[in-house]
Amino acid sequence: MAETITVTLTLNGEERTFEVPPGRRLLDLIREDAGLTGTKEGCGAGECGACTVLLDGRPVTSCLVLAASCEGREVVTVEGLGDGRPHPVQEALVATGGIQCGYCTPGIAVTAAALVGSGATGEEEVRRRLAGNLCRCTGYHKVFEAVRLAAERGEGGDG
Ligand code: FES
Ligand code: FES
């Protein structure tokens, strides 16, 4: 039997333990071991952002992260963004039409949620921090509009 490593991490607020091969990617742990298929694989090479999740609150491309390096850490996927209902950025993406085919959307929603949470929602900052999330469909303007809308709603206390 192949060697495995035990990894315990917090996944969407719940402590979970997995037995993984040493080279297993965080993306595969999330999708295949935990069954959370909201996180997508695009390039598998750190270029497209489709696989973005939050690792200790910071967006990372989970295709480039080893699951074994996540021992004791906190991972949030698109499924864990909202608090029992869609996160404000998810609602704003729908409201602005910032979703078309939707393949990039989980990664964009995760990155945007971190952005809005940090309060760094100036136009240049939004463009810079979303630069690693590629989208073939929307032309990005509606995505940027969604971040602005979510930030405004957050400031208004309408989360
Ligand atoms: Fe990870 Fe493209 S699948 S960056
Ligand atoms: Fe299709 Fe972004 S909505 S890739």
XYZ file of N, CA, C and O and ligand atoms in Angstrom:
644
model
N 0.843 -1.191 0.000
C 0.000 0.000 0.000
C 0.890 1.257 0.000
O 1.914 1.312 0.679
N 0.488 2.233 -0.808
C 1.298 3.451 -0.922
C 1.297 4.212 0.399
O 0.329 4.173 1.154
N 2.392 4.913 0.625
C 2.523 5.719 1.845
C 1.510 6.865 1.832
O 1.272 7.481 0.790
N 0.927 7.134 2.970
C 0.028 8.293 3.076
C 0.434 9.135 4.282
O 1.149 8.682 5.174
N -0.079 10.362 4.272
C 0.184 11.309 5.348
C -1.165 11.709 5.930
O -2.139 11.891 5.184
N -1.224 11.855 7.232
C -2.457 12.323 7.857
C -2.432 13.853 7.930
O -1.460 14.432 8.422
N -3.483 14.464 7.412
C -3.582 15.926 7.441
C -4.884 16.314 8.134
O -5.961 15.874 7.723
N -4.770 17.130 9.160
C -5.966 17.657 9.823
C -6.003 19.156 9.597
O -5.030 19.868 9.872
N -7.114 19.600 9.081
C -7.258 21.033 8.803
C -8.701 21.442 9.064
O -9.567 20.581 9.279
N -8.916 22.740 9.066
C -10.280 23.240 9.209
C -10.788 23.578 7.817
O -10.187 24.401 7.117
N -11.855 22.914 7.421
C -12.405 23.108 6.081
C -13.810 23.683 6.212
O -14.713 23.032 6.756
N -13.961 24.903 5.766
C -15.243 25.609 5.884
C -15.792 25.545 7.314
O -16.968 25.270 7.546
N -14.896 25.779 8.260
C -15.287 25.887 9.660
C -15.347 24.587 10.429
O -15.598 24.585 11.636
N -15.086 23.468 9.727
C -15.191 22.166 10.384
C -13.823 21.473 10.376
O -13.166 21.416 9.326
N -13.408 20.956 11.514
C -12.125 20.237 11.544
C -12.289 18.900 10.846
O -13.185 18.125 11.179
N -11.391 18.643 9.878
C -11.477 17.411 9.094
C -10.090 16.778 9.012
O -9.079 17.474 8.965
N -10.072 15.447 8.977
C -8.807 14.725 8.854
C -8.841 13.875 7.596
O -9.845 13.202 7.319
N -7.754 13.906 6.847
C -7.651 13.159 5.592
C -6.334 12.376 5.569
O -5.335 12.827 6.119
N -6.384 11.224 4.927
C -5.165 10.454 4.638
C -4.842 10.698 3.175
O -5.647 10.362 2.297
N -3.689 11.299 2.910
C -3.373 11.664 1.528
C -1.974 11.197 1.144
O -1.078 11.152 1.985
N -1.768 10.900 -0.138
C -0.399 10.649 -0.604
C 0.413 11.932 -0.446
O -0.157 13.032 -0.510
N 1.724 11.823 -0.263
C 2.539 13.017 -0.010
C 2.403 14.094 -1.086
O 2.485 15.281 -0.786
N 2.186 13.690 -2.324
C 2.138 14.676 -3.396
C 0.748 15.184 -3.729
O 0.574 15.886 -4.732
N -0.238 14.848 -2.902
C -1.607 15.227 -3.252
C -1.779 16.743 -3.177
O -1.337 17.397 -2.233
N -2.473 17.278 -4.159
C -2.716 18.719 -4.174
C -3.908 19.061 -3.281
O -4.849 18.270 -3.165
N -3.875 20.259 -2.734
C -5.022 20.725 -1.951
C -6.290 20.690 -2.807
O -7.363 20.324 -2.322
N -6.177 21.037 -4.071
C -7.330 21.008 -4.982
C -7.979 19.622 -5.010
O -9.211 19.497 -4.981
N -7.170 18.576 -5.040
C -7.718 17.218 -5.106
C -8.306 16.791 -3.768
O -9.319 16.083 -3.724
N -7.668 17.231 -2.697
C -8.258 16.949 -1.375
C -9.655 17.565 -1.304
O -10.617 16.925 -0.849
N -9.766 18.810 -1.758
C -11.047 19.518 -1.676
C -12.107 18.844 -2.563
O -13.210 18.525 -2.115
N -11.751 18.611 -3.820
C -12.749 18.109 -4.771
C -13.031 16.625 -4.604
O -14.191 16.201 -4.630
N -11.970 15.837 -4.446
C -12.154 14.386 -4.479
C -12.305 13.778 -3.092
O -13.139 12.909 -2.878
N -11.484 14.226 -2.146
C -11.544 13.634 -0.806
C -12.695 14.227 0.009
O -13.383 13.508 0.728
N -12.889 15.547 -0.104
C -13.963 16.192 0.662
C -15.258 16.295 -0.150
O -16.309 16.611 0.416
N -15.175 16.077 -1.457
C -16.386 16.113 -2.287
C -16.953 17.508 -2.509
O -18.119 17.662 -2.849
N -16.103 18.521 -2.352
C -16.569 19.900 -2.552
C -16.178 20.337 -3.968
O -15.070 20.827 -4.206
N -17.097 20.148 -4.897
C -16.757 20.329 -6.306
C -17.016 21.743 -6.813
O -16.909 21.993 -8.014
N -17.336 22.665 -5.914
C -17.471 24.066 -6.332
C -16.150 24.623 -6.832
O -16.108 25.389 -7.791
N -15.066 24.232 -6.196
C -13.735 24.674 -6.619
C -13.372 23.965 -7.918
O -13.470 22.746 -8.009
N -12.973 24.739 -8.922
C -12.750 24.174 -10.256
C -11.270 24.048 -10.586
O -10.440 24.789 -10.050
N -10.969 23.130 -11.507
C -9.631 23.075 -12.079
C -9.680 23.575 -13.507
O -10.462 23.084 -14.325
N -8.855 24.576 -13.790
C -8.741 25.067 -15.156
C -7.428 24.599 -15.746
O -7.334 23.573 -16.395
N -6.370 25.345 -15.442
C -5.064 25.069 -16.045
C -4.253 24.027 -15.283
O -3.402 23.356 -15.854
N -4.465 23.937 -13.978
C -3.648 23.044 -13.166
C -2.213 23.513 -13.022
O -1.341 22.745 -12.609
N -1.962 24.778 -13.337
C -0.576 25.277 -13.353
C -0.436 26.660 -12.724
O 0.557 27.346 -12.974
N -1.426 27.081 -11.954
C -1.288 28.366 -11.262
C -1.545 29.578 -12.120
O -1.219 30.703 -11.722
N -2.154 29.391 -13.285
C -2.297 30.516 -14.210
C -3.702 31.106 -14.281
O -3.868 32.255 -14.661
N -4.739 30.323 -13.952
C -6.095 30.782 -14.279
C -6.935 31.217 -13.082
O -7.912 31.942 -13.235
N -6.619 30.756 -11.900
C -7.366 31.164 -10.706
C -8.662 30.421 -10.455
O -9.345 30.695 -9.463
N -9.027 29.480 -11.328
C -10.303 28.773 -11.140
C -10.331 27.971 -9.839
O -11.397 27.714 -9.280
N -9.155 27.588 -9.370
C -9.058 26.718 -8.188
C -8.852 27.496 -6.886
O -8.485 26.905 -5.873
N -9.087 28.811 -6.928
C -8.762 29.656 -5.765
C -9.604 29.304 -4.549
O -10.828 29.170 -4.631
N -8.932 29.179 -3.418
C -9.594 29.024 -2.114
C -8.866 29.953 -1.143
O -7.800 30.488 -1.457
N -9.434 30.128 0.033
C -8.754 30.914 1.063
C -7.970 29.963 1.958
O -8.523 28.980 2.465
N -6.700 30.264 2.148
C -5.852 29.501 3.060
C -5.422 30.478 4.150
O -4.717 31.456 3.870
N -5.889 30.232 5.350
C -5.678 31.184 6.448
C -6.072 32.602 6.022
O -5.381 33.589 6.318
N -7.186 32.682 5.296
C -7.764 33.977 4.934
C -7.207 34.611 3.677
O -7.707 35.654 3.255
N -6.197 34.007 3.067
C -5.599 34.600 1.870
C -5.894 33.733 0.648
O -5.766 32.497 0.724
N -6.248 34.353 -0.476
C -6.511 33.556 -1.678
C -5.251 32.853 -2.162
O -4.180 33.465 -2.253
N -5.384 31.560 -2.460
C -4.275 30.791 -3.038
C -4.827 29.932 -4.167
O -6.010 29.579 -4.180
N -3.958 29.594 -5.102
C -4.353 28.659 -6.163
C -4.109 27.248 -5.624
O -2.962 26.816 -5.464
N -5.206 26.548 -5.359
C -5.084 25.263 -4.654
C -4.445 24.181 -5.504
O -4.036 23.144 -4.979
N -4.312 24.415 -6.810
C -3.618 23.433 -7.653
C -2.119 23.448 -7.400
O -1.417 22.512 -7.794
N -1.627 24.498 -6.773
C -0.188 24.606 -6.518
C 0.167 24.368 -5.052
O 1.332 24.499 -4.679
N -0.822 24.053 -4.232
C -0.581 23.877 -2.797
C -0.631 22.388 -2.472
O -1.587 21.691 -2.847
N 0.366 21.898 -1.772
C 0.336 20.507 -1.335
C -0.603 20.365 -0.139
O -0.541 21.162 0.808
N -1.454 19.365 -0.189
C -2.383 19.133 0.922
C -1.614 18.961 2.231
O -2.026 19.451 3.286
N -0.460 18.288 2.146
C 0.318 18.017 3.360
C 0.811 19.287 4.037
O 1.091 19.294 5.235
N 0.887 20.385 3.279
C 1.361 21.644 3.862
C 0.247 22.387 4.590
O 0.476 23.461 5.143
N -0.959 21.828 4.571
C -2.119 22.518 5.161
C -2.456 22.014 6.555
O -3.515 22.360 7.096
N -1.584 21.193 7.122
C -1.803 20.703 8.486
C -2.049 21.888 9.439
O -1.252 22.833 9.486
N -3.169 21.821 10.151
C -3.467 22.830 11.162
C -3.950 24.163 10.613
O -4.137 25.115 11.376
N -4.154 24.227 9.310
C -4.508 25.518 8.706
C -6.004 25.569 8.398
O -6.711 24.583 8.499
N -6.424 26.765 8.007
C -7.854 26.977 7.757
C -8.085 27.197 6.267
O -7.480 28.091 5.669
N -8.951 26.366 5.713
C -9.268 26.454 4.287
C -10.749 26.808 4.135
O -11.608 26.208 4.783
N -11.011 27.790 3.290
C -12.399 28.131 2.971
C -12.579 28.038 1.465
O -11.812 28.638 0.706
N -13.565 27.272 1.048
C -13.879 27.141 -0.377
C -15.133 27.966 -0.672
O -15.757 28.524 0.234
N -15.521 27.979 -1.935
C -16.711 28.760 -2.308
C -17.941 28.292 -1.517
O -18.817 29.094 -1.187
N -17.977 27.005 -1.174
C -19.135 26.493 -0.417
C -19.206 27.091 0.987
O -20.260 27.103 1.614
N -18.052 27.557 1.480
C -18.006 28.069 2.852
C -18.038 29.579 2.948
O -17.896 30.136 4.041
N -18.228 30.262 1.818
C -18.162 31.731 1.852
C -19.318 32.364 2.599
O -19.135 33.269 3.405
N -20.522 31.938 2.291
C -21.697 32.561 2.909
C -21.926 32.000 4.298
O -21.366 30.984 4.677
N -22.754 32.686 5.040
C -23.052 32.234 6.394
C -24.488 31.701 6.378
O -25.402 32.319 6.905
N -24.664 30.559 5.681
C -25.999 29.985 5.564
C -26.807 30.580 4.428
O -27.912 30.139 4.134
N -26.271 31.591 3.787
C -26.897 32.174 2.593
C -25.767 32.697 1.718
O -24.619 32.757 2.163
N -26.048 33.072 0.470
C -24.941 33.515 -0.387
C -24.186 34.698 0.228
O -24.776 35.572 0.863
N -22.887 34.694 0.018
C -22.055 35.826 0.447
C -22.442 37.059 -0.385
O -22.864 36.916 -1.540
N -22.264 38.257 0.149
C -22.599 39.471 -0.621
C -21.931 39.531 -1.999
O -22.548 40.036 -2.945
N -20.730 39.010 -2.138
C -20.116 39.057 -3.472
C -20.815 38.095 -4.427
O -20.914 38.373 -5.622
N -21.323 36.986 -3.902
C -22.061 36.061 -4.766
C -23.368 36.706 -5.216
O -23.746 36.625 -6.393
N -24.046 37.372 -4.287
C -25.294 38.060 -4.658
C -25.002 39.165 -5.669
O -25.757 39.370 -6.622
N -23.900 39.878 -5.466
C -23.566 40.985 -6.363
C -23.164 40.479 -7.744
O -23.491 41.111 -8.753
N -22.483 39.338 -7.808
C -22.130 38.771 -9.117
C -23.390 38.427 -9.909
O -23.458 38.630 -11.123
N -24.396 37.930 -9.215
C -25.672 37.628 -9.879
C -26.352 38.929 -10.296
O -26.812 39.083 -11.432
N -26.384 39.889 -9.386
C -27.106 41.145 -9.650
C -26.512 41.915 -10.828
O -27.241 42.547 -11.595
N -25.193 41.866 -10.975
C -24.555 42.652 -12.038
C -24.407 41.870 -13.337
O -23.996 42.430 -14.345
N -24.705 40.590 -13.322
C -24.474 39.775 -14.519
C -22.996 39.437 -14.676
O -22.526 39.222 -15.797
N -22.281 39.377 -13.565
C -20.850 39.058 -13.613
C -20.580 37.573 -13.749
O -19.459 37.123 -13.508
N -21.594 36.810 -14.097
C -21.461 35.361 -14.305
C -22.032 35.020 -15.674
O -23.147 35.440 -15.987
N -21.265 34.271 -16.456
C -21.853 33.733 -17.691
C -21.775 32.208 -17.642
O -22.650 31.574 -17.084
N -20.689 31.617 -18.142
C -20.642 30.147 -18.058
C -20.455 29.685 -16.627
O -20.835 28.580 -16.254
N -19.824 30.526 -15.812
C -19.695 30.239 -14.383
C -18.470 29.443 -13.978
O -18.256 29.226 -12.788
N -17.654 29.039 -14.946
C -16.534 28.174 -14.565
C -15.521 28.908 -13.693
O -14.968 28.341 -12.754
N -15.303 30.170 -13.983
C -14.334 30.953 -13.209
C -14.926 31.485 -11.913
O -14.200 31.993 -11.058
N -16.263 31.429 -11.806
C -16.963 32.180 -10.762
C -16.593 31.771 -9.336
O -16.419 32.663 -8.482
N -16.459 30.492 -9.014
C -16.079 30.172 -7.628
C -14.755 30.818 -7.222
O -14.634 31.367 -6.123
N -13.782 30.773 -8.124
C -12.484 31.380 -7.823
C -12.583 32.883 -7.688
O -11.982 33.492 -6.798
N -13.363 33.497 -8.578
C -13.549 34.947 -8.505
C -14.287 35.315 -7.221
O -13.923 36.279 -6.537
N -15.298 34.547 -6.869
C -16.067 34.859 -5.654
C -15.184 34.788 -4.414
O -15.265 35.642 -3.524
N -14.303 33.789 -4.370
C -13.412 33.638 -3.213
C -12.425 34.806 -3.144
O -12.239 35.416 -2.084
N -11.819 35.142 -4.282
C -10.874 36.262 -4.301
C -11.586 37.564 -3.952
O -11.079 38.376 -3.164
N -12.764 37.758 -4.521
C -13.517 38.994 -4.279
C -13.972 39.094 -2.825
O -13.978 40.184 -2.242
N -14.327 37.974 -2.233
C -14.753 38.003 -0.826
C -13.598 38.449 0.067
O -13.784 39.240 1.002
N -12.392 37.962 -0.237
C -11.219 38.386 0.540
C -10.945 39.870 0.330
O -10.620 40.600 1.274
N -11.122 40.307 -0.906
C -10.914 41.718 -1.248
C -11.874 42.614 -0.469
O -11.468 43.587 0.176
N -13.142 42.277 -0.545
C -14.165 43.085 0.132
C -13.931 43.036 1.645
O -14.036 44.055 2.333
N -13.561 41.862 2.141
C -13.301 41.733 3.574
C -12.136 42.586 4.035
O -12.109 43.058 5.170
N -11.173 42.806 3.133
C -10.003 43.613 3.502
C -10.289 45.101 3.397
O -9.494 45.923 3.865
N -11.396 45.442 2.730
C -11.745 46.853 2.561
C -10.959 47.530 1.449
O -11.123 48.719 1.199
N -10.096 46.782 0.751
C -9.273 47.358 -0.316
C -10.031 47.278 -1.633
O -9.759 46.413 -2.462
N -11.003 48.157 -1.818
C -11.883 48.031 -2.980
C -11.773 49.216 -3.941
O -12.687 49.474 -4.710
N -10.648 49.938 -3.888
C -10.399 50.953 -4.911
C -10.246 50.274 -6.257
O -9.844 49.108 -6.330
N -10.572 51.012 -7.335
C -10.622 50.380 -8.652
C -9.295 49.704 -9.042
O -9.282 48.556 -9.505
N -8.194 50.399 -8.845
C -6.901 49.828 -9.224
C -6.584 48.579 -8.408
O -6.066 47.591 -8.924
N -6.899 48.642 -7.123
C -6.620 47.507 -6.242
C -7.474 46.300 -6.641
O -7.003 45.162 -6.658
N -8.732 46.557 -6.951
C -9.618 45.463 -7.367
C -9.081 44.817 -8.642
O -8.989 43.589 -8.744
N -8.690 45.632 -9.592
C -8.151 45.090 -10.851
C -6.876 44.301 -10.604
O -6.660 43.231 -11.171
N -6.018 44.833 -9.732
C -4.740 44.170 -9.466
C -4.962 42.818 -8.784
O -4.385 41.811 -9.178
N -5.845 42.808 -7.798
C -6.001 41.578 -7.017
C -6.839 40.523 -7.728
O -6.782 39.345 -7.393
N -7.622 40.943 -8.711
C -8.375 39.959 -9.497
C -7.631 39.560 -10.773
O -8.139 38.766 -11.564
N -6.430 40.095 -10.946
C -5.692 39.829 -12.190
C -5.349 38.348 -12.356
O -5.154 37.872 -13.473
N -5.293 37.606 -11.272
C -4.967 36.184 -11.366
C -6.170 35.296 -11.596
O -6.039 34.071 -11.637
N -7.345 35.890 -11.726
C -8.567 35.107 -11.975
C -9.031 35.381 -13.398
O -9.635 36.423 -13.671
N -8.735 34.448 -14.287
C -9.079 34.660 -15.689
C -10.524 34.282 -15.965
O -11.067 33.348 -15.377
N -11.140 35.055 -16.868
C -12.527 34.799 -17.266
C -12.619 34.966 -18.767
O -12.241 36.007 -19.300
N -13.131 33.940 -19.440
C -13.235 33.995 -20.896
C -14.516 34.668 -21.365
O -14.699 34.907 -22.545
N -15.449 34.914 -20.435
C -16.799 35.287 -20.872
C -17.201 36.735 -20.597
O -17.810 37.372 -21.442
N -16.934 37.239 -19.426
C -17.628 38.456 -18.978
C -16.971 39.754 -19.408
O -17.600 40.804 -19.335
N -15.701 39.712 -19.802
C -15.011 40.962 -20.099
C -14.618 41.719 -18.840
O -14.142 42.847 -18.925
N -14.862 41.150 -17.676
C -14.415 41.634 -16.365
C -15.181 42.845 -15.814
O -15.229 43.029 -14.606
N -15.745 43.680 -16.667
C -16.347 44.918 -16.144
C -17.450 44.622 -15.139
O -17.562 45.275 -14.098
N -18.274 43.641 -15.447
C -19.373 43.311 -14.535
C -18.859 42.650 -13.261
O -19.480 42.760 -12.206
N -17.736 41.991 -13.369
C -17.119 41.406 -12.166
C -16.630 42.542 -11.257
O -16.878 42.539 -10.047
N -15.945 43.532 -11.841
C -15.461 44.662 -11.042
C -16.651 45.414 -10.431
O -16.605 45.843 -9.279
N -17.700 45.553 -11.217
C -18.915 46.226 -10.725
C -19.486 45.454 -9.520
O -19.949 46.053 -8.545
N -19.434 44.134 -9.595
C -19.957 43.317 -8.492
C -19.163 43.542 -7.209
O -19.736 43.624 -6.115
N -17.849 43.671 -7.335
C -17.033 43.919 -6.138
C -17.408 45.276 -5.541
O -17.576 45.419 -4.322
N -17.565 46.266 -6.405
C -17.974 47.603 -5.920
C -19.310 47.522 -5.204
O -19.501 48.084 -4.130
N -20.260 46.810 -5.812
C -21.606 46.695 -5.233
C -21.551 45.983 -3.884
O -22.173 46.431 -2.909
N -20.796 44.902 -3.820
C -20.692 44.159 -2.554
C -20.054 45.027 -1.479
O -20.465 45.006 -0.312
N -19.050 45.813 -1.869
C -18.385 46.689 -0.900
C -19.358 47.755 -0.401
O -19.423 48.045 0.799
N -20.148 48.310 -1.315
C -21.125 49.341 -0.919
C -22.173 48.751 0.014
O -22.532 49.337 1.027
N -22.644 47.582 -0.324
C -23.674 46.957 0.512
C -23.106 46.623 1.893
O -23.797 46.764 2.897
N -21.852 46.194 1.904
C -21.199 45.888 3.178
C -21.134 47.108 4.060
O -21.443 47.058 5.239
N -20.742 48.244 3.425
C -20.634 49.495 4.183
C -21.985 49.925 4.708
O -22.095 50.539 5.756
N -23.064 49.583 3.956
C -24.404 49.977 4.376
C -24.978 49.046 5.419
O -26.115 49.227 5.864
N -24.206 48.002 5.808
C -24.682 47.088 6.844
C -25.687 46.086 6.345
O -26.345 45.398 7.094
N -25.777 45.971 4.994
C -26.767 45.053 4.427
C -26.111 43.781 3.937
O -26.618 43.125 3.044
N -24.891 43.504 4.543
C -24.090 42.344 4.281
C -24.422 41.583 3.113
O -24.060 40.605 2.688
Fe -5.186 26.349 -10.430
Fe -5.632 27.215 -12.905
S -6.368 25.383 -11.956
S -4.596 28.236 -11.272
Fe -17.225 31.940 -18.152
Fe -15.884 33.476 -16.452
S -18.060 33.331 -16.692
S -15.083 31.932 -17.716
